[in-house]
Coordinates of N, CA and C and ligand atoms in Angstrom, one line a residue:
M1 N -201.3 -30.8 118.6 CA -201.2 -32.2 117.4 C -199.2 -32.5 117.1
R2 N -199.8 -33.2 116.7 CA -197.9 -34.5 117.0 C -197.3 -33.6 115.1
K3 N -196.5 -33.9 115.3 CA -196.4 -33.4 114.0 C -195.2 -34.3 113.3
N4 N -195.4 -34.0 112.0 CA -194.3 -35.1 110.4 C -193.1 -34.4 110.7
I5 N -192.9 -35.4 110.8 CA -190.9 -34.9 110.3 C -190.4 -36.0 109.5
V6 N -189.6 -35.6 108.9 CA -188.7 -37.1 107.5 C -187.4 -36.4 107.7
A7 N -187.0 -37.1 108.3 CA -185.0 -37.1 109.0 C -183.9 -37.2 108.7
G8 N -183.1 -37.1 107.6 CA -182.9 -37.9 107.1 C -181.3 -38.2 108.2
N9 N -180.7 -39.7 107.9 CA -179.3 -39.4 108.7 C -177.9 -40.2 107.7
W10 N -176.9 -39.0 107.4 CA -176.6 -39.7 106.4 C -175.4 -40.7 106.6
K11 N -175.6 -40.6 108.2 CA -174.1 -41.6 108.9 C -172.4 -40.9 108.1
M12 N -171.6 -42.1 108.1 CA -170.7 -41.7 108.1 C -170.5 -41.7 106.8
N13 N -171.1 -40.4 105.4 CA -170.8 -40.4 104.5 C -170.7 -38.7 103.8
T14 N -170.4 -38.1 103.0 CA -169.9 -37.1 102.1 C -169.1 -36.9 103.2
T15 N -168.2 -35.7 101.8 CA -167.6 -35.8 102.7 C -168.0 -33.5 103.3
V16 N -167.0 -32.7 103.0 CA -167.5 -31.1 103.9 C -168.4 -30.9 102.9
P17 N -167.4 -30.4 102.1 CA -167.8 -30.2 100.7 C -169.6 -30.6 99.8
E18 N -169.2 -32.4 99.6 CA -170.2 -32.7 98.8 C -172.1 -32.7 100.2
G19 N -171.4 -32.2 101.6 CA -172.5 -32.3 102.6 C -173.5 -31.0 102.5
V20 N -172.8 -30.6 102.1 CA -173.1 -28.3 101.8 C -174.2 -29.0 100.8
Q21 N -173.2 -28.8 99.4 CA -173.8 -29.0 98.7 C -175.4 -30.3 98.9
L22 N -175.5 -30.8 99.6 CA -176.1 -31.7 100.0 C -177.6 -31.4 100.7
A23 N -176.6 -29.8 101.2 CA -177.6 -30.0 102.2 C -178.7 -28.0 101.5
K24 N -177.7 -27.5 101.3 CA -178.0 -26.3 100.4 C -179.3 -27.1 99.4
E25 N -179.4 -27.6 98.2 CA -179.9 -28.5 97.5 C -181.5 -29.2 98.2
V26 N -181.5 -29.2 99.5 CA -182.8 -30.2 100.0 C -183.6 -28.5 101.2
C27 N -182.3 -28.1 101.5 CA -182.8 -26.5 101.9 C -183.4 -25.1 100.2
Q28 N -183.1 -25.9 99.5 CA -183.8 -25.2 98.2 C -184.9 -25.8 98.0
A29 N -184.7 -27.0 97.7 CA -186.3 -27.8 97.5 C -187.3 -27.7 98.7
V30 N -187.2 -28.2 99.9 CA -188.4 -27.8 101.0 C -188.2 -26.5 101.4
S31 N -187.8 -24.9 100.5 CA -188.3 -23.5 99.8 C -189.7 -23.8 99.4
A32 N -189.1 -24.5 98.3 CA -189.9 -24.8 96.8 C -191.6 -25.0 97.2
V33 N -191.7 -26.7 98.2 CA -193.0 -27.0 98.1 C -193.5 -25.6 98.7
E34 N -195.0 -25.6 98.2 CA -195.8 -25.1 98.2 C -196.4 -24.7 100.0
S35 N -197.2 -26.2 101.0 CA -197.4 -26.8 101.9 C -197.3 -27.9 101.6
L36 N -196.1 -27.9 103.0 CA -195.6 -28.8 103.5 C -196.2 -28.9 104.8
K37 N -195.6 -30.8 104.2 CA -196.9 -30.8 104.8 C -195.8 -31.8 106.4
C38 N -194.7 -31.7 107.4 CA -193.4 -32.7 107.8 C -192.2 -31.4 108.1
D39 N -192.1 -31.6 109.1 CA -190.7 -31.0 109.4 C -189.4 -32.0 108.4
V40 N -188.2 -31.3 108.2 CA -187.9 -32.2 107.8 C -185.8 -31.9 108.1
I41 N -185.1 -32.7 109.2 CA -184.0 -32.9 109.1 C -182.8 -33.6 108.7
V42 N -181.8 -33.0 109.0 CA -180.8 -33.4 108.5 C -179.7 -34.2 108.9
G43 N -178.9 -35.1 109.5 CA -178.5 -35.9 110.3 C -177.2 -36.0 109.7
V44 N -176.6 -35.0 110.5 CA -175.3 -34.4 109.4 C -173.9 -35.1 110.3
P45 N -172.7 -35.6 109.6 CA -171.7 -35.8 110.6 C -171.7 -34.3 111.2
F46 N -170.7 -35.0 112.2 CA -170.5 -34.4 113.3 C -169.1 -33.2 113.0
T47 N -168.7 -33.8 112.1 CA -167.9 -32.9 110.8 C -168.3 -31.2 110.1
H48 N -169.3 -31.5 109.9 CA -170.2 -31.4 108.7 C -171.3 -30.4 109.7
L49 N -171.7 -30.1 110.7 CA -172.6 -29.4 111.1 C -173.0 -27.0 110.9
T50 N -170.9 -27.4 111.1 CA -171.2 -25.9 111.2 C -171.1 -25.1 109.4
A51 N -170.4 -26.4 109.3 CA -170.1 -25.3 107.9 C -172.7 -25.8 107.3
V52 N -172.9 -26.8 107.8 CA -173.8 -27.0 107.1 C -174.7 -26.1 107.4
R53 N -174.9 -26.0 108.4 CA -175.4 -25.0 110.2 C -175.4 -23.7 108.6
E54 N -174.8 -22.9 108.5 CA -174.4 -21.9 107.7 C -175.5 -22.0 105.7
V55 N -175.4 -22.8 105.5 CA -175.8 -23.1 104.0 C -177.7 -23.3 104.4
I56 N -178.1 -24.2 105.3 CA -179.6 -24.4 105.5 C -180.5 -23.3 106.2
D57 N -181.9 -22.7 106.1 CA -182.9 -21.7 106.8 C -182.6 -22.7 108.3
I58 N -182.4 -22.4 109.1 CA -183.0 -23.7 110.3 C -184.3 -23.6 110.4
N59 N -185.0 -22.5 109.8 CA -187.0 -22.9 109.6 C -187.5 -23.7 109.1
K60 N -186.5 -23.7 108.4 CA -187.0 -25.2 107.2 C -186.3 -26.1 107.5
V61 N -185.2 -26.3 107.2 CA -184.4 -27.7 107.3 C -184.2 -27.8 109.3
G62 N -184.7 -28.8 110.5 CA -183.4 -29.0 111.3 C -182.2 -30.0 111.0
L63 N -181.1 -29.7 111.3 CA -180.1 -29.6 111.6 C -179.6 -31.1 113.6
A64 N -179.1 -32.3 113.1 CA -179.3 -33.3 113.9 C -177.9 -33.5 114.1
A65 N -177.3 -33.5 115.0 CA -175.6 -34.5 114.4 C -176.1 -36.3 115.1
Q66 N -176.0 -37.2 114.1 CA -176.4 -38.7 114.6 C -174.9 -39.0 115.8
N67 N -174.8 -38.2 117.5 CA -174.9 -39.1 118.1 C -174.2 -37.4 119.5
C68 N -173.6 -38.5 120.2 CA -172.8 -37.3 121.1 C -172.7 -37.8 122.1
A69 N -171.7 -38.0 122.7 CA -171.0 -38.2 124.2 C -171.7 -38.2 125.7
D70 N -171.7 -39.5 126.1 CA -172.1 -39.7 127.2 C -171.6 -38.8 128.8
H71 N -171.1 -37.7 128.4 CA -169.7 -36.9 129.5 C -170.3 -35.6 128.4
T72 N -169.8 -34.5 129.1 CA -170.1 -33.4 129.0 C -168.3 -32.5 128.4
S73 N -167.3 -32.7 129.0 CA -166.4 -31.8 128.0 C -165.3 -33.1 129.6
G74 N -164.0 -33.1 129.2 CA -162.8 -33.5 129.4 C -161.8 -34.2 129.2
A75 N -161.3 -35.6 129.3 CA -160.3 -36.4 128.4 C -160.9 -38.2 128.2
Y76 N -161.7 -37.0 127.6 CA -162.4 -38.2 126.6 C -162.7 -38.4 124.8
T77 N -160.5 -38.2 124.8 CA -160.3 -38.4 123.5 C -161.0 -38.7 122.0
G78 N -161.3 -38.2 121.2 CA -162.2 -38.2 119.4 C -163.2 -37.8 119.8
E79 N -164.4 -37.6 121.5 CA -165.6 -37.5 121.3 C -166.3 -36.6 121.0
V80 N -167.5 -36.3 121.7 CA -168.2 -34.9 121.4 C -169.4 -34.7 121.7
S81 N -169.2 -33.8 122.6 CA -170.0 -33.7 124.0 C -171.2 -32.8 123.4
A82 N -172.7 -33.2 124.0 CA -173.4 -32.6 123.5 C -173.1 -31.3 123.8
P83 N -173.1 -30.7 124.4 CA -173.2 -29.2 124.6 C -172.3 -28.2 122.9
M84 N -170.8 -29.3 122.7 CA -170.5 -28.7 121.9 C -171.6 -28.7 120.3
V85 N -172.6 -30.5 120.3 CA -173.4 -30.0 119.5 C -174.3 -28.9 119.3
A86 N -174.0 -28.7 120.5 CA -175.4 -27.3 120.3 C -175.1 -26.1 119.7
S87 N -173.4 -26.0 120.4 CA -173.3 -24.7 120.3 C -173.1 -24.8 118.5
T88 N -172.7 -25.5 117.8 CA -173.0 -25.5 116.3 C -174.3 -25.6 116.1
G89 N -175.4 -24.4 116.7 CA -176.8 -24.7 115.9 C -177.0 -25.4 116.2
A90 N -177.1 -26.6 116.1 CA -177.9 -28.6 115.4 C -178.6 -28.3 116.1
N91 N -179.2 -28.6 116.4 CA -181.9 -28.9 117.4 C -182.2 -30.4 117.5
Y92 N -181.4 -31.2 117.1 CA -180.7 -32.1 117.3 C -179.9 -33.3 117.4
V93 N -180.4 -33.9 118.6 CA -179.6 -35.4 118.1 C -179.5 -36.6 117.3
I94 N -179.5 -37.7 117.3 CA -180.4 -39.5 117.0 C -179.0 -40.0 117.8
L95 N -180.4 -40.4 118.8 CA -179.6 -41.5 120.0 C -179.7 -42.3 119.4
G96 N -179.0 -43.5 120.0 CA -179.8 -45.2 120.4 C -179.5 -45.7 118.1
H97 N -179.1 -45.0 117.8 CA -178.5 -46.1 116.3 C -178.4 -47.2 116.6
S98 N -179.2 -48.1 115.6 CA -179.0 -50.0 116.5 C -176.5 -50.1 116.0
E99 N -176.2 -49.5 114.3 CA -175.6 -48.8 114.5 C -174.1 -48.6 115.8
R100 N -175.5 -47.6 116.0 CA -174.1 -46.9 117.8 C -174.6 -48.3 118.9
R101 N -175.4 -49.1 118.7 CA -175.6 -50.1 120.1 C -175.0 -51.0 119.1
G102 N -175.0 -51.0 118.3 CA -174.0 -52.5 117.7 C -172.8 -52.3 117.6
Y103 N -172.6 -51.3 116.6 CA -170.6 -51.2 116.7 C -170.6 -50.7 118.0
Y104 N -170.6 -50.5 118.7 CA -169.9 -49.0 119.2 C -170.7 -49.8 121.1
H105 N -171.3 -50.8 120.8 CA -171.3 -51.2 122.6 C -172.5 -50.4 123.3
E106 N -173.4 -49.6 122.5 CA -174.0 -48.1 123.6 C -175.3 -49.2 123.9
T107 N -175.2 -49.0 125.3 CA -176.4 -49.6 126.4 C -177.1 -49.0 126.5
A108 N -178.3 -49.7 127.2 CA -179.1 -48.4 127.6 C -178.8 -47.4 128.3
Q109 N -177.9 -48.1 129.6 CA -177.5 -46.8 130.7 C -176.6 -46.1 130.0
I110 N -175.8 -46.6 128.9 CA -175.0 -44.8 128.2 C -176.3 -44.6 127.9
L111 N -177.5 -44.8 127.3 CA -177.9 -44.2 126.4 C -178.6 -43.4 127.2
K112 N -178.9 -43.7 128.2 CA -179.8 -42.7 129.1 C -178.7 -41.6 129.7
E113 N -178.2 -42.0 129.6 CA -177.0 -40.4 129.8 C -176.5 -39.5 129.0
K114 N -176.8 -40.0 127.8 CA -177.0 -39.6 126.2 C -177.6 -38.2 126.3
V115 N -178.7 -38.8 126.3 CA -180.8 -38.9 126.9 C -180.0 -37.1 127.7
D116 N -180.3 -37.4 128.9 CA -180.1 -36.0 130.3 C -179.0 -35.3 129.1
L117 N -177.7 -35.5 128.8 CA -176.9 -34.8 128.5 C -177.8 -33.4 127.2
A118 N -178.0 -35.0 125.8 CA -178.3 -33.7 125.3 C -179.4 -33.5 125.8
L119 N -180.5 -33.3 126.5 CA -182.6 -33.0 127.2 C -181.0 -31.0 127.8
Q120 N -179.8 -31.9 128.3 CA -179.5 -30.2 129.0 C -179.4 -29.0 128.7
S121 N -178.4 -29.8 127.2 CA -178.6 -28.7 125.7 C -179.7 -28.3 125.2
G122 N -179.9 -28.5 125.6 CA -181.2 -28.2 124.8 C -181.4 -29.0 123.5
L123 N -181.1 -29.7 122.7 CA -181.5 -30.9 121.8 C -182.6 -31.9 121.6
K124 N -183.1 -32.0 120.8 CA -184.4 -32.9 120.4 C -183.3 -33.6 120.6
I125 N -184.0 -35.1 121.2 CA -183.7 -36.5 120.0 C -184.4 -37.4 120.0
I126 N -183.9 -37.7 118.7 CA -184.0 -38.9 118.0 C -183.9 -40.3 118.0
F127 N -185.1 -40.5 118.8 CA -184.2 -41.2 119.9 C -185.1 -43.0 119.1
C128 N -183.4 -44.4 118.9 CA -184.2 -45.0 117.8 C -184.2 -46.1 118.6
C129 N -185.2 -47.7 117.8 CA -185.2 -49.1 118.4 C -185.7 -49.5 117.3
G130 N -185.7 -50.2 117.4 CA -186.4 -51.7 116.6 C -185.0 -52.9 117.1
E131 N -185.6 -53.8 116.8 CA -185.4 -55.3 117.4 C -184.3 -55.4 116.2
S132 N -183.3 -57.1 115.8 CA -182.7 -57.4 115.3 C -184.1 -58.7 114.4
L133 N -183.3 -59.1 113.5 CA -183.9 -60.6 112.7 C -184.5 -61.1 114.2
E134 N -183.7 -62.1 114.1 CA -183.5 -63.1 115.0 C -184.7 -62.8 116.2
E135 N -184.9 -61.8 116.9 CA -185.6 -61.4 118.1 C -187.0 -61.3 117.5
R136 N -187.2 -60.8 115.9 CA -188.4 -60.9 114.9 C -189.1 -61.8 115.4
E137 N -187.5 -63.2 115.3 CA -188.1 -64.1 114.3 C -189.0 -64.4 115.5
N138 N -188.2 -64.8 116.6 CA -188.2 -65.6 117.9 C -189.1 -65.2 118.5
G139 N -190.0 -64.2 118.1 CA -191.0 -63.6 119.4 C -191.1 -62.2 120.1
T140 N -189.8 -63.1 119.9 CA -189.3 -61.4 121.4 C -189.4 -59.6 121.1
F141 N -189.4 -59.2 120.2 CA -189.3 -58.3 119.1 C -190.3 -57.6 120.1
K142 N -191.1 -57.2 120.5 CA -191.9 -56.5 120.9 C -191.1 -56.1 123.1
D143 N -190.9 -57.2 123.4 CA -190.2 -56.8 124.8 C -189.1 -56.5 124.5
V144 N -188.1 -56.5 123.4 CA -186.8 -56.0 122.8 C -187.4 -54.8 123.0
I145 N -188.4 -54.1 122.0 CA -188.7 -52.2 121.8 C -188.6 -51.9 123.0
E146 N -189.6 -52.7 124.0 CA -190.1 -52.3 124.8 C -188.8 -51.4 126.3
A147 N -188.3 -52.4 126.6 CA -187.2 -52.5 127.4 C -186.3 -51.1 126.5
E148 N -186.3 -50.4 125.2 CA -185.2 -50.0 125.1 C -186.0 -48.6 125.4
I149 N -186.7 -48.5 125.6 CA -187.5 -47.1 125.3 C -187.5 -47.2 126.6
R150 N -187.4 -48.1 127.4 CA -188.3 -48.0 129.0 C -186.8 -47.4 129.6
D151 N -185.3 -48.2 129.6 CA -184.5 -48.3 129.9 C -183.9 -46.9 129.9
S152 N -184.3 -46.6 129.0 CA -183.8 -45.1 128.5 C -184.0 -43.7 127.9
L153 N -186.0 -44.3 128.5 CA -186.4 -42.7 128.4 C -187.4 -42.4 129.5
F154 N -187.5 -44.0 130.4 CA -188.9 -43.1 131.0 C -189.5 -42.8 132.4
H155 N -187.6 -42.4 132.7 CA -187.1 -41.6 133.8 C -187.1 -40.0 134.0
L156 N -187.5 -39.6 132.4 CA -188.2 -38.5 132.4 C -188.7 -37.7 132.7
T157 N -189.1 -37.0 133.0 CA -190.4 -35.7 133.4 C -190.9 -35.6 132.3
T158 N -192.4 -35.1 132.8 CA -193.1 -35.9 131.0 C -193.0 -34.3 130.5
E159 N -192.6 -33.0 131.5 CA -191.6 -31.9 130.2 C -190.8 -32.7 129.2
Q160 N -190.2 -33.0 129.9 CA -188.6 -33.3 128.5 C -188.8 -34.3 127.9
F161 N -189.7 -35.2 128.9 CA -190.7 -36.3 126.7 C -190.4 -35.5 125.7
Q162 N -191.4 -34.7 125.8 CA -192.1 -33.9 125.1 C -190.7 -33.5 123.7
N163 N -189.8 -33.4 124.4 CA -188.3 -33.1 123.3 C -188.2 -34.4 122.8
I164 N -189.0 -35.7 122.7 CA -188.4 -37.3 122.2 C -188.3 -36.6 121.3
V165 N -188.8 -37.6 120.0 CA -189.7 -38.3 118.3 C -188.8 -40.0 118.8
I166 N -189.6 -40.9 118.6 CA -189.2 -41.9 118.7 C -189.3 -42.7 116.9
A167 N -187.9 -43.3 117.1 CA -187.8 -43.5 115.7 C -187.9 -45.4 115.9
Y168 N -188.8 -46.0 115.3 CA -189.0 -46.9 115.2 C -187.8 -48.1 113.7
E169 N -187.2 -47.9 113.9 CA -186.2 -49.0 113.1 C -185.6 -50.7 113.5
P170 N -186.1 -51.3 112.6 CA -185.8 -52.9 113.1 C -184.7 -53.5 112.4
I171 N -184.5 -53.5 112.4 CA -182.7 -53.8 112.2 C -182.5 -54.2 111.2
W172 N -183.7 -55.4 110.6 CA -183.7 -55.6 109.0 C -183.9 -55.8 108.6
A173 N -183.9 -54.7 108.8 CA -185.4 -54.0 107.5 C -184.0 -52.0 107.4
I174 N -183.3 -51.9 108.2 CA -182.2 -50.8 107.4 C -180.6 -51.5 107.0
G175 N -181.6 -50.8 105.4 CA -179.9 -50.2 104.5 C -179.8 -52.6 104.0
T176 N -180.8 -52.8 104.0 CA -181.5 -54.2 103.9 C -181.9 -54.0 102.6
G177 N -183.1 -52.8 102.2 CA -184.5 -53.1 101.3 C -185.3 -54.1 101.4
K178 N -185.5 -55.1 102.6 CA -186.0 -55.1 102.6 C -187.2 -53.8 103.5
T179 N -187.9 -54.2 103.5 CA -189.1 -52.7 104.4 C -190.0 -54.0 105.0
A180 N -190.0 -52.8 106.4 CA -191.2 -53.6 107.3 C -192.7 -53.6 106.2
T181 N -193.6 -54.7 105.9 CA -195.1 -54.3 105.4 C -195.4 -53.0 106.6
S182 N -196.4 -51.6 105.6 CA -197.0 -50.8 106.1 C -197.5 -51.6 107.9
D183 N -198.2 -53.1 107.6 CA -199.1 -53.4 109.4 C -198.3 -53.8 109.9
Q184 N -196.7 -54.8 109.0 CA -196.3 -54.7 110.9 C -195.1 -53.4 111.4
A185 N -194.7 -51.9 110.5 CA -195.1 -51.0 111.3 C -196.4 -50.7 112.6
Q186 N -196.7 -50.3 111.1 CA -198.4 -49.7 112.2 C -198.1 -50.3 113.8
E187 N -198.5 -51.9 114.0 CA -198.0 -52.5 114.6 C -197.5 -51.9 116.0
I188 N -196.4 -52.4 115.3 CA -195.3 -51.2 116.9 C -195.3 -50.1 117.0
H189 N -195.3 -49.4 116.1 CA -196.1 -47.8 116.4 C -197.2 -47.7 116.9
A190 N -198.2 -48.5 116.6 CA -198.8 -48.3 118.2 C -198.6 -49.1 118.8
L191 N -198.3 -49.4 119.4 CA -197.1 -50.5 120.6 C -196.6 -49.5 121.8
I192 N -195.9 -48.5 121.1 CA -195.2 -47.7 121.4 C -195.8 -46.6 121.9
R193 N -197.4 -46.7 121.4 CA -197.7 -44.8 121.7 C -198.5 -45.3 123.1
S194 N -198.9 -46.8 122.7 CA -199.5 -46.9 123.9 C -198.5 -47.1 125.4
L195 N -197.4 -47.6 124.4 CA -196.2 -47.6 125.9 C -196.2 -46.4 126.7
V196 N -195.9 -45.3 125.5 CA -195.3 -43.5 125.9 C -197.3 -43.4 126.9
A197 N -198.2 -44.1 126.5 CA -199.5 -43.7 126.9 C -199.6 -43.2 128.6
D198 N -199.4 -45.4 128.3 CA -199.2 -45.8 130.4 C -198.3 -45.1 131.1
K199 N -197.2 -44.1 131.0 CA -195.9 -43.8 131.7 C -196.1 -42.1 131.7
F200 N -197.2 -41.8 130.4 CA -196.4 -40.2 130.6 C -198.5 -39.7 130.2
G201 N -199.3 -40.7 129.7 CA -201.1 -40.3 130.1 C -201.2 -40.8 128.3
A202 N -202.5 -39.7 127.7 CA -202.9 -40.2 126.9 C -202.5 -39.1 125.9
Q203 N -202.5 -38.1 126.5 CA -202.5 -36.5 125.6 C -200.8 -36.4 125.2
V204 N -200.0 -36.7 126.3 CA -198.7 -37.0 125.6 C -198.4 -38.0 124.3
A205 N -199.4 -38.9 125.2 CA -198.8 -40.1 123.6 C -199.0 -40.0 122.3
D206 N -200.2 -38.7 122.0 CA -201.0 -38.2 120.3 C -199.7 -37.1 120.5
D207 N -198.9 -36.2 121.7 CA -198.5 -35.2 120.6 C -197.1 -35.7 120.0
T208 N -196.8 -37.1 120.9 CA -195.6 -37.8 120.6 C -195.3 -39.0 118.6
T209 N -194.4 -37.6 118.0 CA -194.0 -38.1 117.1 C -193.7 -39.0 116.8
I210 N -193.7 -40.7 116.2 CA -192.5 -41.9 116.1 C -192.4 -42.3 114.8
L211 N -191.7 -41.7 113.9 CA -191.4 -42.2 112.9 C -191.2 -43.8 112.6
Y212 N -190.7 -43.5 111.6 CA -190.1 -45.6 110.7 C -189.2 -45.2 110.1
G213 N -187.4 -46.2 110.4 CA -187.1 -46.6 109.8 C -186.3 -47.5 108.9
G214 N -185.4 -47.9 108.7 CA -186.2 -49.3 106.8 C -186.0 -49.0 105.8
S215 N -185.2 -48.5 104.9 CA -184.8 -49.2 103.7 C -186.8 -48.2 103.5
C216 N -187.2 -47.3 104.0 CA -187.9 -46.3 103.4 C -187.4 -45.3 101.7
K217 N -187.9 -45.5 101.5 CA -187.9 -44.4 99.8 C -189.4 -43.8 99.9
P218 N -188.7 -43.3 98.1 CA -190.3 -42.5 97.9 C -190.8 -43.9 97.4
S219 N -191.4 -44.6 97.0 CA -191.9 -45.7 96.3 C -192.6 -46.6 98.0
N220 N -192.2 -46.5 98.3 CA -193.0 -46.9 99.8 C -193.5 -46.6 101.2
A221 N -193.0 -45.1 100.5 CA -193.4 -44.0 102.3 C -194.5 -43.7 102.3
P222 N -195.7 -43.2 100.9 CA -196.8 -42.9 101.2 C -197.3 -44.4 101.5
E223 N -197.4 -44.8 101.5 CA -197.9 -46.7 102.3 C -197.6 -45.8 103.9
L224 N -196.1 -46.1 103.4 CA -195.9 -46.4 105.1 C -196.9 -44.8 105.9
F225 N -196.5 -43.7 105.0 CA -196.6 -42.5 106.1 C -198.5 -42.3 106.2
A226 N -199.3 -43.2 105.1 CA -200.9 -43.3 105.8 C -201.6 -44.0 106.4
K227 N -200.5 -44.6 107.9 CA -200.8 -45.5 108.8 C -200.7 -44.5 110.0
P228 N -202.0 -45.1 110.4 CA -202.8 -43.9 111.7 C -201.0 -43.0 112.5
D229 N -200.0 -44.1 113.1 CA -199.4 -44.2 114.3 C -197.7 -44.0 112.9
I230 N -198.0 -43.8 112.1 CA -196.5 -42.8 111.1 C -196.8 -42.1 111.4
D231 N -195.9 -41.8 112.0 CA -195.5 -40.2 112.0 C -194.7 -39.8 110.6
G232 N -193.8 -40.6 110.1 CA -192.3 -40.0 108.8 C -191.8 -40.3 108.9
G233 N -190.5 -40.2 108.6 CA -189.2 -41.6 108.3 C -187.8 -40.5 108.6
L234 N -187.2 -41.9 109.7 CA -185.9 -41.4 109.2 C -185.2 -42.6 108.1
I235 N -184.4 -41.8 107.7 CA -184.4 -42.0 106.8 C -182.2 -41.7 105.9
G236 N -181.9 -43.5 106.2 CA -180.8 -43.4 105.6 C -180.5 -43.5 103.8
G237 N -179.9 -44.3 103.7 CA -180.1 -44.1 102.4 C -180.2 -43.9 101.0
A238 N -181.7 -43.5 100.8 CA -182.7 -42.6 99.9 C -182.7 -40.6 100.9
S239 N -181.8 -40.7 101.3 CA -181.7 -38.7 102.5 C -179.7 -38.5 101.8
L240 N -179.4 -39.5 100.6 CA -178.1 -39.0 100.0 C -178.4 -38.4 98.7
K241 N -179.5 -38.9 98.1 CA -180.2 -37.1 97.4 C -180.7 -37.1 97.7
A242 N -180.6 -35.2 97.7 CA -182.2 -34.2 98.1 C -182.9 -35.2 96.9
A243 N -182.9 -35.5 94.9 CA -184.6 -36.2 94.7 C -184.8 -37.0 95.4
D244 N -184.9 -37.8 95.4 CA -184.7 -39.1 96.7 C -185.2 -38.8 97.6
F245 N -184.6 -38.3 99.1 CA -185.0 -37.3 100.3 C -186.4 -36.3 99.8
M246 N -186.5 -35.6 98.8 CA -187.8 -34.2 98.7 C -188.9 -35.6 98.5
G247 N -188.4 -36.4 97.4 CA -189.1 -38.2 97.0 C -190.6 -38.4 98.7
I248 N -189.4 -38.2 99.0 CA -190.1 -38.9 100.4 C -190.6 -37.6 101.0
V249 N -190.0 -36.7 101.2 CA -190.6 -35.5 101.9 C -191.9 -35.1 101.3
T250 N -192.5 -34.9 100.4 CA -193.3 -35.1 100.0 C -194.5 -36.4 98.8
A251 N -194.2 -37.7 100.5 CA -195.0 -38.5 100.4 C -196.3 -38.3 101.3
F252 N -196.1 -37.4 102.3 CA -197.7 -36.2 102.5 C -198.5 -36.4 102.1
Ligands
PEP1 C1 -180.8 -45.4 108.4 O1 -180.1 -46.2 109.4 O2 -181.3 -44.9 110.2 C2 -182.4 -46.1 107.7 C3 -183.3 -46.1 108.2 O3 -181.5 -46.8 106.8 P1 -181.8 -47.2 105.6 O4 -182.8 -45.7 105.0 O5 -180.9 -46.6 104.7 O6 -182.1 -48.6 105.8

């Protein structure tokens, strides 16, 4: 049985003290829920990982970095490697976010290398994919999503792939207030699951958690999460307030 997951992506927000406070609030709120129907993860800036790890119960709230380097160590000023992330006690890394693909020119090949290094370090990966508005409107969106997944993930073994969570995040819905309709999201989630089934088999596809991301909030999460192939959310803006985030966590 696949897991439901709600993961926060704080992006470049909060100072370390603010982030520690937010993580504490999330962990306390998660601990207070009687029968939690999903795993909860917070995706924090690199600078926050160690401090946040100290205030959360990792069995209740997973900890994700939002990126890692495509090298393990050495002369790469300003970079943070997968082994460094793992050494903080984080257990996940978000890779392939559209902001990283767009602003920092991360290609499928670079992401493939990051995926390999993250898995070698024992991290699980939340791998993002999704189309731009132009790609949605010109009808190429399914090919774009297929290529993003195939070119960075389909070299993995079945065993390795079991450490991958996929997040479908239509770029036109991220931070815009425009959510994909639950039917639009379900269509793509079903497509992703069928691609995984073709490559890794029906059982692996059935066990793969596929998250929706893009202006997800407490008011629209129940309808999205009710769809058969939507197994939770990757949450940006609404993960910055514990109450909003918990409104999504408890939407199942
Ligand atoms: C994101 O960037 O991962 C995201 C889903 O952002 P938002 O929820 O703010 O649209």
